[in-house]
Tab-separated table of C-alpha atoms in Angstrom:
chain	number	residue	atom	x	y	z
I	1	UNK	CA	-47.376	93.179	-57.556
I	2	UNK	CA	-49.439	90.685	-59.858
I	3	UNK	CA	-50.979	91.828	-62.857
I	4	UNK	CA	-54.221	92.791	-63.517
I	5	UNK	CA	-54.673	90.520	-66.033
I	6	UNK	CA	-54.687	86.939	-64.279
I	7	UNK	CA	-56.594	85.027	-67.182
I	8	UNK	CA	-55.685	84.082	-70.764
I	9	UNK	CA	-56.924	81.760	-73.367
I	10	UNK	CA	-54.274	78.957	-74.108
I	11	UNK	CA	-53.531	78.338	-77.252
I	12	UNK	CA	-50.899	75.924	-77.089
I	13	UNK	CA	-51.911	72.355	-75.276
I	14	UNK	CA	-50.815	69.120	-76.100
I	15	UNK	CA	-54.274	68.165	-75.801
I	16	UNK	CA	-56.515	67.374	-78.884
I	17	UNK	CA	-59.843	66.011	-76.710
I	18	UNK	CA	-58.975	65.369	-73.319
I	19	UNK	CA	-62.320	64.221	-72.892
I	20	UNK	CA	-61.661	60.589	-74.011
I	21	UNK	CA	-59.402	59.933	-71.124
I	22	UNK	CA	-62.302	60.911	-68.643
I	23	UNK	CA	-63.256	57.894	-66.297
I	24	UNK	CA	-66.520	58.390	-67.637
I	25	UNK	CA	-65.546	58.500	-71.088
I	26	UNK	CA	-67.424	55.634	-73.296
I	27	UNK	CA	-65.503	55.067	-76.641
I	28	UNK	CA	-66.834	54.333	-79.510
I	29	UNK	CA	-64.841	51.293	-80.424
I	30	UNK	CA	-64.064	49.225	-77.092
I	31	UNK	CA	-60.610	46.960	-77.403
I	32	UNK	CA	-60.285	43.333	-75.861
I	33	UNK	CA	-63.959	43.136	-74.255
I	34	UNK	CA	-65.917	41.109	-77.606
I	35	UNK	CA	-66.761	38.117	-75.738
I	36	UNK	CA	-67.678	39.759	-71.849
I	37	UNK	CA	-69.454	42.263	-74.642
I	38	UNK	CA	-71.207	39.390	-76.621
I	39	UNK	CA	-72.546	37.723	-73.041
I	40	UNK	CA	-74.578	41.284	-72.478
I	41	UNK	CA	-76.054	41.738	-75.548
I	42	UNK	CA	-77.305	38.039	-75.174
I	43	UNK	CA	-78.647	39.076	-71.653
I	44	UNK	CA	-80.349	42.618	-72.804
I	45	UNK	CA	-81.666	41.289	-75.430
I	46	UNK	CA	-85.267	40.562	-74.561
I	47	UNK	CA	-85.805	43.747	-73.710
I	48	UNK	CA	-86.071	44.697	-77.932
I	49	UNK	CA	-89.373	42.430	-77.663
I	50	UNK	CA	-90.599	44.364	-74.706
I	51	UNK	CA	-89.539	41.134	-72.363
I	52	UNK	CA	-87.627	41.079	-69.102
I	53	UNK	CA	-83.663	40.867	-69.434
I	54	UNK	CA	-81.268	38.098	-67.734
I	55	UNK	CA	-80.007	40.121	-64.413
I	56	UNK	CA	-75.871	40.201	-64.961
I	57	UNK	CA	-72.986	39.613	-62.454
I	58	UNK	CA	-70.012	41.409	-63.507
I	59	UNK	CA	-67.024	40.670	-61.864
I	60	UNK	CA	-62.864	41.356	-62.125
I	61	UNK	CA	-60.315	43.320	-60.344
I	62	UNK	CA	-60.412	47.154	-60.529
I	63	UNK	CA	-59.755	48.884	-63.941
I	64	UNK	CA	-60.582	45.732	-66.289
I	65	UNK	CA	-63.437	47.171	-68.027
I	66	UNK	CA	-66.394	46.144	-66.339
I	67	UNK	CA	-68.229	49.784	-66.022
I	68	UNK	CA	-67.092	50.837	-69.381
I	69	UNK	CA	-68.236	47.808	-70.936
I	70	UNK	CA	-71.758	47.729	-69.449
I	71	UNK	CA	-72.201	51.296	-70.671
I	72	UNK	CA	-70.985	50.478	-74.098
I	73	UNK	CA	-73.689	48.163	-74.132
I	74	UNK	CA	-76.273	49.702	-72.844
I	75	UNK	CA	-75.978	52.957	-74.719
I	76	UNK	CA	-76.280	50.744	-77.860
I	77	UNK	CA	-79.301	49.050	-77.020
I	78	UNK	CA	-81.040	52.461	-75.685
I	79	UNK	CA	-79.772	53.833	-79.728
I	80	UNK	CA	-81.444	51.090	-80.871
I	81	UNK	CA	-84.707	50.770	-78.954
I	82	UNK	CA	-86.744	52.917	-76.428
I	83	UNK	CA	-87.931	50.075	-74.634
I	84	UNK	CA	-85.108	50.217	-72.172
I	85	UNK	CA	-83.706	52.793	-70.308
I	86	UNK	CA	-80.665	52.603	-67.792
I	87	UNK	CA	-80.353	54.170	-64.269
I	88	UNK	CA	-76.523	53.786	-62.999
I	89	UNK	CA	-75.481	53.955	-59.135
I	90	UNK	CA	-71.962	53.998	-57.921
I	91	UNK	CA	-72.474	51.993	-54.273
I	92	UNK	CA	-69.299	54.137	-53.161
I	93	UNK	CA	-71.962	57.138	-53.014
I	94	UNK	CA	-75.543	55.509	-52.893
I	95	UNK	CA	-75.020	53.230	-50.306
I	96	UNK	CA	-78.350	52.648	-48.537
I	97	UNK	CA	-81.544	50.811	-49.176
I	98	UNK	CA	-83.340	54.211	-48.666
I	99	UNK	CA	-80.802	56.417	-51.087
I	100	UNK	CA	-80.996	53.520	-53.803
I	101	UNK	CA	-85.029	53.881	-53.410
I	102	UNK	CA	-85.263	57.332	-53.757
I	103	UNK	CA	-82.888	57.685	-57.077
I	104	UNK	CA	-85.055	54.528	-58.915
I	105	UNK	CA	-88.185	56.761	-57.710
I	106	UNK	CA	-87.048	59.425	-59.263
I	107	UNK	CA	-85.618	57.652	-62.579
I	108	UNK	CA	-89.332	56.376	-62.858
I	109	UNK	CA	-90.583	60.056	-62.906
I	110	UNK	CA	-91.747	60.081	-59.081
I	111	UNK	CA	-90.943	63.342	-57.457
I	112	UNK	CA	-90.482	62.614	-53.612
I	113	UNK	CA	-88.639	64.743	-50.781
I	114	UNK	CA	-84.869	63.484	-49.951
I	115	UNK	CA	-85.952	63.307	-46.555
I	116	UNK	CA	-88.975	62.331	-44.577
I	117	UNK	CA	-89.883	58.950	-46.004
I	118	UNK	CA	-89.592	55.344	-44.590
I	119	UNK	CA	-88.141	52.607	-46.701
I	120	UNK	CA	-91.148	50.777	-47.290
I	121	UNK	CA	-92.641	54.546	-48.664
I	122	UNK	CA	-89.933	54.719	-51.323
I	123	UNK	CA	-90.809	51.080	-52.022
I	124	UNK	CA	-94.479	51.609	-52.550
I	125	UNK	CA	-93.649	54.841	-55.018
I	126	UNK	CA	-90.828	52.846	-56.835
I	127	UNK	CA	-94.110	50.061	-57.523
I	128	UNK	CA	-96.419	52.732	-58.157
I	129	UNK	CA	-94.632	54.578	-60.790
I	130	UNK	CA	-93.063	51.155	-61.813
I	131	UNK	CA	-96.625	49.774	-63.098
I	132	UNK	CA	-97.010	53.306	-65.068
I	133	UNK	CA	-93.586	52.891	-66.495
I	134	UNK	CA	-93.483	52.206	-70.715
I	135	UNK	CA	-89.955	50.820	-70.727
I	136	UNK	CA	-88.102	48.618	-68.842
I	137	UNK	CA	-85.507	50.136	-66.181
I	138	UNK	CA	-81.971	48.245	-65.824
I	139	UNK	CA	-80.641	49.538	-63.029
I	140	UNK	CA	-76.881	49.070	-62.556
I	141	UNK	CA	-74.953	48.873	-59.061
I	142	UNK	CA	-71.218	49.642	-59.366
I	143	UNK	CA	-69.028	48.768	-56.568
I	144	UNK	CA	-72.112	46.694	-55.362
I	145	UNK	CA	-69.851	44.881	-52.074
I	146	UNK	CA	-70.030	48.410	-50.550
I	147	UNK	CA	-74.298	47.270	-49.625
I	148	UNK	CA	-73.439	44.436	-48.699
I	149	UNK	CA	-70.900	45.012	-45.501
I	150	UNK	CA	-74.824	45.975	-43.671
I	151	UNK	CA	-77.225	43.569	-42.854
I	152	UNK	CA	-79.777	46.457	-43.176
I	153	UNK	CA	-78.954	47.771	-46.672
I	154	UNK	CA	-78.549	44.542	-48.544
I	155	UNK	CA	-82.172	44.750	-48.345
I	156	UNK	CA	-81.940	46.707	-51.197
I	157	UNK	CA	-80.966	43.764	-53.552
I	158	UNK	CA	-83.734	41.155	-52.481
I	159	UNK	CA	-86.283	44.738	-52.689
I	160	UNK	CA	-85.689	44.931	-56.495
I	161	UNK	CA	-85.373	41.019	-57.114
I	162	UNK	CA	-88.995	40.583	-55.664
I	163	UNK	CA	-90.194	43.859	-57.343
I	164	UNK	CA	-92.436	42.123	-59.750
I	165	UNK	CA	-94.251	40.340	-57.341
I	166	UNK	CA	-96.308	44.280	-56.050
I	167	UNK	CA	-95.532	45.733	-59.660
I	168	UNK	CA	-96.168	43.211	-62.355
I	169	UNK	CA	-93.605	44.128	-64.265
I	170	UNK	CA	-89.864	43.520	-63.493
I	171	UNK	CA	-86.589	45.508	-63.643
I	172	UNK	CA	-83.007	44.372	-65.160
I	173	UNK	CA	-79.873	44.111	-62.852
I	174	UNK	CA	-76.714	44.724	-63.062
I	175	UNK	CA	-74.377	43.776	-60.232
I	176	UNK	CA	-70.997	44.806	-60.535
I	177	UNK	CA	-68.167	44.021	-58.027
I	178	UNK	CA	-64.105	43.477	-58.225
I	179	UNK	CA	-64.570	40.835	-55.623
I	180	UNK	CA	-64.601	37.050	-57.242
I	181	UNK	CA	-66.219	35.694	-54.343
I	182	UNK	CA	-69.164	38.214	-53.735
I	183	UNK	CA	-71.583	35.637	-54.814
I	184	UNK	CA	-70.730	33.189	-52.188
I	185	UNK	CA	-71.770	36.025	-49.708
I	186	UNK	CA	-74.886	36.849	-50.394
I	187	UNK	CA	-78.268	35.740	-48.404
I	188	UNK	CA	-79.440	32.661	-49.911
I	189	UNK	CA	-82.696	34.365	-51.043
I	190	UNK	CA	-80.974	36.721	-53.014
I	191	UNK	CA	-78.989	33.996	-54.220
I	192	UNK	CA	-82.223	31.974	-55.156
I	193	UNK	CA	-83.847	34.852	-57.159
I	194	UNK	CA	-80.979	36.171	-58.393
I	195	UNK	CA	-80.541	34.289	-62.179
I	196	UNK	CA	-77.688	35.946	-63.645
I	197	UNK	CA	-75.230	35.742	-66.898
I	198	UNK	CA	-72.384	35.802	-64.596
I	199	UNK	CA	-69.352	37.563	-67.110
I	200	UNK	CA	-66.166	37.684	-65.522
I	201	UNK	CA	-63.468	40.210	-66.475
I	202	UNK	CA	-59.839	38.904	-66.656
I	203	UNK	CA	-57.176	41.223	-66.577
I	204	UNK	CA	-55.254	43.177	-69.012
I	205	UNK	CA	-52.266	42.056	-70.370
I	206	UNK	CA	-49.474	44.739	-70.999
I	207	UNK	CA	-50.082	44.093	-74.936
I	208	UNK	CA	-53.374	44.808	-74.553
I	209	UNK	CA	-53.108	47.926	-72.119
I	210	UNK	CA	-51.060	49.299	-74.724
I	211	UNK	CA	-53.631	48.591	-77.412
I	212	UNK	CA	-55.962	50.819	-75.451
I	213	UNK	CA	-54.044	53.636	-74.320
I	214	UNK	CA	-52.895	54.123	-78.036
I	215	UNK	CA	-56.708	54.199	-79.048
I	216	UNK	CA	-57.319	56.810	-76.666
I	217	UNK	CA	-54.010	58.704	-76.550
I	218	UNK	CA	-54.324	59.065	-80.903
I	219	UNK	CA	-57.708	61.225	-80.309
I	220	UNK	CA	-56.814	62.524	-76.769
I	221	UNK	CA	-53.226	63.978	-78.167
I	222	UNK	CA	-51.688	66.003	-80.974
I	223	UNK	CA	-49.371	63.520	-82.461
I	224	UNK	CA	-46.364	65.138	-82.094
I	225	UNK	CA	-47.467	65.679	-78.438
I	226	UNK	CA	-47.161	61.794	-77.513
I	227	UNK	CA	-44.253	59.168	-77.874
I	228	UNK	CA	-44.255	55.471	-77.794
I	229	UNK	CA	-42.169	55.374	-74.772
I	230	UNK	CA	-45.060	57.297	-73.003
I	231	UNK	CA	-47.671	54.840	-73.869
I	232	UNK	CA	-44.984	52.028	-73.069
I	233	UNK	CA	-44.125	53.393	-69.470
I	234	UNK	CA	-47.946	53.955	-68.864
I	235	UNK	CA	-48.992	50.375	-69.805
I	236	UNK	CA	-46.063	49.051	-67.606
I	237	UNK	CA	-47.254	50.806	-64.522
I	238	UNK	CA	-50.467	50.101	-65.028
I	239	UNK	CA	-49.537	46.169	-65.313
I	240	UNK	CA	-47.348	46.739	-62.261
I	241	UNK	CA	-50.905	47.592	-60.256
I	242	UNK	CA	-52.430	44.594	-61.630
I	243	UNK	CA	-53.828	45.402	-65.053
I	244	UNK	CA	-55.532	48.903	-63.960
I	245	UNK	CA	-56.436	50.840	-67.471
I	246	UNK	CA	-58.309	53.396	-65.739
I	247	UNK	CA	-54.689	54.440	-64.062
I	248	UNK	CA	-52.807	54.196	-66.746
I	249	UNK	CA	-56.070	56.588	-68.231
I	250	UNK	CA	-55.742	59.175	-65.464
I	251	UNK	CA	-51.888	59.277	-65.659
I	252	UNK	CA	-51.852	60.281	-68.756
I	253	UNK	CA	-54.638	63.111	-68.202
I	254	UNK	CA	-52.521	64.349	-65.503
I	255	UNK	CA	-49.315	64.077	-66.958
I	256	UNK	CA	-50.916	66.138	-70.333
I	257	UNK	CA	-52.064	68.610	-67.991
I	258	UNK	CA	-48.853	68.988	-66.023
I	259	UNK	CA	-47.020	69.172	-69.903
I	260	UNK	CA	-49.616	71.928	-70.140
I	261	UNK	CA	-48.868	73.625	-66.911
I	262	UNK	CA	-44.812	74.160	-67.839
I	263	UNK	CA	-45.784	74.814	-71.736
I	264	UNK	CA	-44.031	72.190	-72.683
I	265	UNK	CA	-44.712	71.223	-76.506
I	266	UNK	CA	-44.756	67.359	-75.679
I	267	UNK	CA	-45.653	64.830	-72.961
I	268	UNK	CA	-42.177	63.484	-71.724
I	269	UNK	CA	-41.306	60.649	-69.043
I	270	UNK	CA	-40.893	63.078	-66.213
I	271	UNK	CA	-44.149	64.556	-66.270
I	272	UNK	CA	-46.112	61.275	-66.499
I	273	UNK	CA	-43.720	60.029	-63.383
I	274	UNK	CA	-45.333	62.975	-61.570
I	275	UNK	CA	-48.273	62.398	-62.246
I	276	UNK	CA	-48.428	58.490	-61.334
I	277	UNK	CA	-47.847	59.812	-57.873
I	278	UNK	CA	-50.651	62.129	-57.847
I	279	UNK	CA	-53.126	59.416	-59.151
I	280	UNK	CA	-52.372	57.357	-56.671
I	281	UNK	CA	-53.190	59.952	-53.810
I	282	UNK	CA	-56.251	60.992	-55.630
I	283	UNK	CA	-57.635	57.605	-55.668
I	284	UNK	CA	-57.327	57.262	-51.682
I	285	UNK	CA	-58.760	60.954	-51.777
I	286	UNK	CA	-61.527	59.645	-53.677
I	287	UNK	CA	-62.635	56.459	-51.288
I	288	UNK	CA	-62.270	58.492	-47.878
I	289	UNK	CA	-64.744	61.281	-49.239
I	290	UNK	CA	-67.086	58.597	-48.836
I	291	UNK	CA	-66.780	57.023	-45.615
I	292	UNK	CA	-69.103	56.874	-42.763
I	293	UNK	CA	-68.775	58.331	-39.234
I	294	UNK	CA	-67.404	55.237	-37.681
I	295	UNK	CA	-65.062	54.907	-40.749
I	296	UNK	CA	-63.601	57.767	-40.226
I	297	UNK	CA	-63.427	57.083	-36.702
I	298	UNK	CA	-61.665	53.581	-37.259
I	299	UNK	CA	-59.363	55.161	-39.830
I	300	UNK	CA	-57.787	57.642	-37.638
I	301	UNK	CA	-57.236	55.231	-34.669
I	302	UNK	CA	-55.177	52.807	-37.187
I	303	UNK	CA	-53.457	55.918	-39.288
I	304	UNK	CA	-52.015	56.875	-34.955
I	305	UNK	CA	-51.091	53.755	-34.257
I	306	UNK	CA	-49.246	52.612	-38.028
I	307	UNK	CA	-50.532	48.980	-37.454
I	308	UNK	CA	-52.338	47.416	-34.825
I	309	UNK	CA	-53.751	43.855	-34.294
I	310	UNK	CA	-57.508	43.368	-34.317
I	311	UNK	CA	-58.012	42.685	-30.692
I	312	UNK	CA	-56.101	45.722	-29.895
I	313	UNK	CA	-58.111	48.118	-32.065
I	314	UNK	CA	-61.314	46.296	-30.938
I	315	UNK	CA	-60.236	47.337	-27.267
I	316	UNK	CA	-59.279	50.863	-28.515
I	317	UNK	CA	-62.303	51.341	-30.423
I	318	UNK	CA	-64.492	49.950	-27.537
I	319	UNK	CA	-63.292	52.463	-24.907
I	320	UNK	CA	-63.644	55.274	-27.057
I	321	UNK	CA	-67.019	53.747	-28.786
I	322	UNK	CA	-68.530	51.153	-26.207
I	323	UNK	CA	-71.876	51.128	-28.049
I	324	UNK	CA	-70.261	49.315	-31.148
I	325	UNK	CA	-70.751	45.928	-31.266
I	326	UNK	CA	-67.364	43.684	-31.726
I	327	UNK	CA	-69.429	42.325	-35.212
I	328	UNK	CA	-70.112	45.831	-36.618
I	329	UNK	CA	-66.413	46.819	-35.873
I	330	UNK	CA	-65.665	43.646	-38.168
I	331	UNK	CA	-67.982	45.121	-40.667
I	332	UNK	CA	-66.500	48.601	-40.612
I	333	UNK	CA	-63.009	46.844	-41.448
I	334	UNK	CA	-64.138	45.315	-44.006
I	335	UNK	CA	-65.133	47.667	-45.623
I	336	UNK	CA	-62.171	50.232	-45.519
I	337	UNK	CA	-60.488	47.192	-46.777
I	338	UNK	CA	-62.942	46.691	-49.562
I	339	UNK	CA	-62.297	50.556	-50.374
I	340	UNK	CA	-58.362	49.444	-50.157
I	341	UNK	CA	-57.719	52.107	-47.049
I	342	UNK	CA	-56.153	49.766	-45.009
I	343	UNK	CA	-54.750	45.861	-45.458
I	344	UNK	CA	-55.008	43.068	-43.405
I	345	UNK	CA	-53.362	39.855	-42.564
I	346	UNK	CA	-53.341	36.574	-40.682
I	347	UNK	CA	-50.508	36.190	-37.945
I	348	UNK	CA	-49.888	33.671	-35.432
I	349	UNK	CA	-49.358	34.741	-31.465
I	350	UNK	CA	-47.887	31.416	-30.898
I	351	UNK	CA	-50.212	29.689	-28.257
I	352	UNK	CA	-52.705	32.230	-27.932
I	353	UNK	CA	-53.812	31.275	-31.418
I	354	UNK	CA	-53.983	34.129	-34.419
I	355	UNK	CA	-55.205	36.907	-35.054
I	356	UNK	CA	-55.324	40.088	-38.124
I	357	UNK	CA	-52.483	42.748	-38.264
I	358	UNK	CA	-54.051	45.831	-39.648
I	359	UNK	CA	-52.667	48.621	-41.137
I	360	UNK	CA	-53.071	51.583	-43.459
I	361	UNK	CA	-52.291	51.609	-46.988
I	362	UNK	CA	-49.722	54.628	-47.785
């Protein structure tokens, strides 16, 4: 029989502030990033002398600072001046041309109903409250490749590039994306209105990754609570992945709490072990919560076969789905590939030419 008494403060943690190993966590002093963080301040700028800022392209592989850095920056120009104001969007979640709409609409101080209004309405209250607006909105797309596997929501981008034309006025964008080549894909009239300081994010090197996990493990930790070989095995994993901080960031969180969990007075090699396996599930947890009906669809046909070539899961899908076009099946791959769900690759079938072997990520 269990105790009344199921709760009880915890006095003991190996925690000082777990808070600064938080995804969302800005630091005050950000390691390795002074030039990609010199290129934005150049870019925001204008907007201390009421002007229009450059739009920015961010780009680099997952975990290299990209969404930290752009905060960092724009929290410091906001402390500085009230003549800009930022509205931030993970694409992962806000994914349409109409969702996008409706948040800006709302940042500008428009109230309008989640559900009920066309596209072109959102527009038309975006431009409305735009012209009433006394400070310029930069409005930052994370994980912007996830609007533009849709023809239809794409829209979105060449919507607020040709905003000033209805509002008079403009709005700063930031594009951010771990894919090099995104810029090659876009329309050509977002490519011809899009003038961007293009800042690309290079990797971490292990040095480095150790630099910043000792910044935030120092104020995250009681020292006695945290050991160099820690930090060391962290960084290495992390490298391993290809230079992901924001893994080696979580693994420690987790590995603190699991420390916490078995009152254990320090943070040793076998918890953070466990936990490098639960941050690796989480983060495939995290990218299917988003998916779309036919993603979820397309996911479960690949996860019962293992792997599958494309033809064969286009005549799969087809029988179960006939109304889906063989192109929007290509778009729904890609993006469960962009999302890292599944891989693909090229293979040759000899004389009947090549084709993709798909299959899902464990």
């Amino acid at each position: 029989m269990r105790s009344s008494k199921l709760f009880s403060v915890k006095h003991e943690s190996v925690f000082k502030n777990e808070l600064v190993l938080y995804p969302e966590f800005v630091p005050s002093l950000l390691l390795h990033r002074d030039n990609e963080i010199d290129s934005m301040v150049y870019a925001f700028n204008p907007v201390l002398e009421g002007k229009k800022p450059l739009n920015v392209f961010l780009t680099g592989s997952t975990g290299t600072g990209k969404t930290v850095s752009v905060r960092f920056v724009l929290r410091e120009l906001e402390n500085t001046s009230d003549r800009g104001k930022h509205l931030y969007l993970n694409c992962f979640e806000y994914n349409t041309r109409a969702g996008i709409l409706f948040k800006l609409a709302n940042f500008l101080g428009c109230v309008v109903p989640r559900r009920g209004m066309s596209t072109d309405e959102l527009f038309e209250k975006v431009v409305e409250y735009l012209k009433k607006a006394d400070f310029i909105p930069i409005v930052v797309l994370d994980e912007v490749d996830q609007l533009l596997l849709l023809e239809e929501e794409s829209k979105i981008l060449y919507d607020l590039l040709r905003i000033n034309e209805y509002a008079g006025k403009s709005i700063g964008l930031v594009l951010i994306s771990n894919d090099l080549e995104l810029k090659s894909k876009l329309d050509d009239r977002i490519k011809s209105s899009l003038t961007e300081e293009a800042i690309e994010f290079n990797k971490y090197t292990p040095v480095q990754l150790k630099d910043i996990l000792w910044n935030r493990a120092k104020i995250a930790f009681f020292e006695e609570a945290i050991s160099k070989e820690v930090i060391d095995l962290s960084a290495a994993h992390s490298a391993k992945l290809g230079g992901d901080a924001r893994i080696a960031l979580s693994a420690l969180l987790k590995a603190g709490r699991i420390a916490d969990k078995l009152n254990s007075p320090k943070l040793e090699l076998i918890h953070l072990n466990s936990a490098f396996s639960e941050s690796d599930s989480a983060s495939k947890k995290k990218a299917e919560i988003f998916l779309n009906e036919n993603e979820k669809n397309l996911m479960k046909l690949i996860s019962d076969k293992k792997e599958l070539n494309s033809g064969e899961l286009y005549e799969l899908y087809s029988t179960k789905f006939p109304s889906l076009s063989e192109r929007t099946l290509r778009e729904i791959i890609n993006s469960l590939e962009s999302k890292k769900l599944i891989s693909s690759e090229m293979i040759s079938l000899g004389n009947k030419g090549k084709t993709r072997k798909i299959k899902v990520n464990e």
